[in-house]
Amino acid sequence: MSEAEQTLSIIKPDAVERNLEKEIKTIFEKSGLKIINSKKIHLSKEEAADFYKVHQTKPFYDRLCSYLSSGPIIAMILEGSNAIKKNRELMGATDPLKAAPNTIRKLYGVSIDKNSVHGSDSPENAAAEIKFFFK
Ligand code: CMP
């Protein structure tokens, strides 16, 4: 048995706007991930830029920061065995068009930008992203 791990998940503005919080949280809980903390927050563009700074050299960085700060989001700490990998499997590919059936992004994502959820991609980023929202 692997040890419980934590990861950060965000329900993005497009999904909060469409009242998908309950549906998305149910997907996590049904798969065995515990939501041990959750908060609704509206980031400023500067805060979004800080959160996504690993992407600062990417051509889509400015658009990404404007989008994340465009409305309220829900940040959550998910906990369970292999939480980082499990969450990424539940989310599906970044581009909803390429996401596998029944993944969150396939079910609810509208575009590569409005892809409904974010999830940490490594233990290092999970620790930093959890600290960002839940100091
Ligand atoms: P997320 O998992 O939140 O991490 C960075 C985000 O950048 C990603 O989801 C997408 O919503 C967004 N993005 C926009 N364009 C691209 C792209 N070409 N490749 C990867 N991510 C992109």
Tab-separated table of C-alpha atoms and ligand atoms in Angstrom:
chain	number	residue	atom	x	y	z
A	1	MET	CA	0.000	0.000	0.000
A	2	SER	CA	1.356	3.385	-0.906
A	3	GLU	CA	1.112	6.231	1.582
A	4	ALA	CA	-1.535	8.919	1.371
A	5	GLU	CA	-0.397	11.778	-0.829
A	6	GLN	CA	-1.810	15.267	-1.265
A	7	THR	CA	-2.385	17.274	-4.426
A	8	LEU	CA	-3.979	20.583	-5.318
A	9	SER	CA	-7.042	20.764	-7.500
A	10	ILE	CA	-8.734	23.880	-8.843
A	11	ILE	CA	-12.223	24.129	-10.262
A	12	LYS	CA	-11.711	26.899	-12.830
A	13	PRO	CA	-14.010	29.889	-13.538
A	14	ASP	CA	-15.861	28.223	-16.444
A	15	ALA	CA	-16.941	25.311	-14.228
A	16	VAL	CA	-17.747	27.436	-11.147
A	17	GLU	CA	-19.879	29.648	-13.388
A	18	ARG	CA	-21.834	26.619	-14.590
A	19	ASN	CA	-22.390	25.388	-11.005
A	20	LEU	CA	-20.348	22.219	-11.540
A	21	GLU	CA	-18.735	22.224	-8.072
A	22	LYS	CA	-20.899	19.377	-6.703
A	23	GLU	CA	-20.543	17.186	-9.791
A	24	ILE	CA	-16.753	17.556	-9.873
A	25	LYS	CA	-16.332	17.017	-6.120
A	26	THR	CA	-18.473	13.870	-6.387
A	27	ILE	CA	-16.140	12.482	-9.067
A	28	PHE	CA	-13.163	12.928	-6.703
A	29	GLU	CA	-14.943	11.444	-3.713
A	30	LYS	CA	-16.316	8.447	-5.640
A	31	SER	CA	-12.803	7.618	-6.805
A	32	GLY	CA	-11.533	7.518	-3.218
A	33	LEU	CA	-9.893	10.945	-3.017
A	34	LYS	CA	-10.750	12.891	0.147
A	35	ILE	CA	-11.311	16.634	-0.101
A	36	ILE	CA	-9.585	17.741	3.078
A	37	ASN	CA	-9.818	21.487	2.443
A	38	SER	CA	-11.759	23.604	-0.028
A	39	LYS	CA	-12.143	27.322	-0.535
A	40	LYS	CA	-13.728	29.642	-3.045
A	41	ILE	CA	-11.508	32.553	-3.996
A	42	HIS	CA	-11.246	35.197	-6.735
A	43	LEU	CA	-7.570	35.753	-7.603
A	44	SER	CA	-6.221	39.033	-8.931
A	45	LYS	CA	-4.332	38.826	-12.225
A	46	GLU	CA	-1.053	39.292	-10.298
A	47	GLU	CA	-1.889	36.369	-8.003
A	48	ALA	CA	-2.802	34.196	-11.001
A	49	ALA	CA	0.518	35.139	-12.643
A	50	ASP	CA	2.320	34.089	-9.471
A	51	PHE	CA	0.401	30.802	-9.286
A	52	TYR	CA	1.175	29.911	-12.919
A	53	LYS	CA	4.770	31.225	-12.916
A	54	VAL	CA	6.096	27.827	-14.084
A	55	HIS	CA	4.415	28.702	-17.395
A	56	GLN	CA	5.803	32.245	-17.690
A	57	THR	CA	7.816	31.522	-20.829
A	58	LYS	CA	4.842	29.981	-22.655
A	59	PRO	CA	3.083	31.922	-25.409
A	60	PHE	CA	-0.290	31.410	-23.710
A	61	TYR	CA	0.853	32.721	-20.266
A	62	ASP	CA	-0.885	36.110	-20.356
A	63	ARG	CA	-4.148	34.582	-21.590
A	64	LEU	CA	-3.918	31.889	-18.920
A	65	CYS	CA	-3.485	34.427	-16.090
A	66	SER	CA	-6.329	36.630	-17.365
A	67	TYR	CA	-8.566	33.601	-17.527
A	68	LEU	CA	-7.793	32.204	-14.062
A	69	SER	CA	-8.496	35.636	-12.553
A	70	SER	CA	-11.690	36.186	-14.578
A	71	GLY	CA	-14.024	34.822	-11.884
A	72	PRO	CA	-14.208	32.794	-8.667
A	73	ILE	CA	-12.415	29.448	-8.477
A	74	ILE	CA	-12.487	26.630	-5.941
A	75	ALA	CA	-9.114	25.450	-4.636
A	76	MET	CA	-9.020	22.065	-2.913
A	77	ILE	CA	-6.532	19.769	-1.251
A	78	LEU	CA	-7.176	16.194	-2.367
A	79	GLU	CA	-5.709	13.340	-0.352
A	80	GLY	CA	-5.364	9.635	-1.038
A	81	SER	CA	-2.945	7.019	-2.293
A	82	ASN	CA	-1.327	8.217	-5.542
A	83	ALA	CA	-3.480	11.367	-5.355
A	84	ILE	CA	-1.407	13.291	-7.926
A	85	LYS	CA	-1.651	10.592	-10.583
A	86	LYS	CA	-5.244	9.708	-9.742
A	87	ASN	CA	-6.356	13.325	-10.012
A	88	ARG	CA	-4.634	13.686	-13.398
A	89	GLU	CA	-6.352	10.542	-14.651
A	90	LEU	CA	-9.722	11.838	-13.464
A	91	MET	CA	-9.096	15.220	-15.178
A	92	GLY	CA	-8.034	13.771	-18.546
A	93	ALA	CA	-5.861	15.430	-21.192
A	94	THR	CA	-5.341	19.215	-21.072
A	95	ASP	CA	-7.293	19.673	-24.303
A	96	PRO	CA	-10.894	18.488	-23.750
A	97	LEU	CA	-10.981	17.365	-27.395
A	98	LYS	CA	-8.212	14.861	-26.622
A	99	ALA	CA	-9.447	13.806	-23.184
A	100	ALA	CA	-10.615	10.217	-22.622
A	101	PRO	CA	-14.328	9.457	-22.168
A	102	ASN	CA	-15.774	10.194	-18.725
A	103	THR	CA	-12.858	12.342	-17.615
A	104	ILE	CA	-13.745	15.716	-16.081
A	105	ARG	CA	-12.331	17.669	-19.007
A	106	LYS	CA	-14.160	15.476	-21.534
A	107	LEU	CA	-17.429	15.823	-19.639
A	108	TYR	CA	-17.235	19.529	-18.828
A	109	GLY	CA	-14.297	21.260	-20.556
A	110	VAL	CA	-15.134	23.716	-23.324
A	111	SER	CA	-11.652	24.479	-24.727
A	112	ILE	CA	-7.960	24.117	-23.877
A	113	ASP	CA	-8.228	27.343	-21.833
A	114	LYS	CA	-11.645	26.696	-20.317
A	115	ASN	CA	-10.780	23.135	-19.376
A	116	SER	CA	-12.689	23.234	-16.057
A	117	VAL	CA	-9.973	21.928	-13.703
A	118	HIS	CA	-6.307	22.211	-12.827
A	119	GLY	CA	-4.264	19.578	-10.984
A	120	SER	CA	-0.671	19.537	-9.727
A	121	ASP	CA	1.672	17.537	-11.955
A	122	SER	CA	4.428	16.523	-9.501
A	123	PRO	CA	5.060	16.219	-5.749
A	124	GLU	CA	7.155	19.435	-5.844
A	125	ASN	CA	4.433	21.433	-7.592
A	126	ALA	CA	1.744	19.908	-5.368
A	127	ALA	CA	3.570	21.112	-2.238
A	128	ALA	CA	4.097	24.605	-3.700
A	129	GLU	CA	0.528	24.905	-5.004
A	130	ILE	CA	-1.026	23.731	-1.701
A	131	LYS	CA	1.097	26.296	0.121
A	132	PHE	CA	-0.036	28.998	-2.313
A	133	PHE	CA	-3.706	28.592	-1.365
A	134	PHE	CA	-3.543	27.117	2.139
A	135	LYS	CA	-0.662	28.735	3.996
B	1	CMP	P1	-3.623	23.653	-16.453
B	1	CMP	O1	-3.549	22.220	-16.081
B	1	CMP	O2	-4.341	24.569	-15.519
B	1	CMP	O3	-2.130	24.218	-16.637
B	1	CMP	C1	-1.835	25.283	-17.500
B	1	CMP	C2	-2.978	25.651	-18.392
B	1	CMP	O4	-2.638	26.365	-19.546
B	1	CMP	C3	-3.649	24.400	-18.920
B	1	CMP	O5	-4.331	23.759	-17.875
B	1	CMP	C4	-4.521	24.978	-20.044
B	1	CMP	O6	-5.784	25.390	-19.582
B	1	CMP	C5	-3.745	26.244	-20.458
B	1	CMP	N1	-3.259	26.198	-21.836
B	1	CMP	C6	-3.583	27.058	-22.810
B	1	CMP	N2	-2.961	26.739	-23.961
B	1	CMP	C7	-2.208	25.651	-23.708
B	1	CMP	C8	-1.337	24.841	-24.503
B	1	CMP	N3	-1.111	25.113	-25.780
B	1	CMP	N4	-0.727	23.792	-23.904
B	1	CMP	C9	-0.927	23.521	-22.583
B	1	CMP	N5	-1.761	24.253	-21.780
B	1	CMP	C10	-2.397	25.302	-22.348
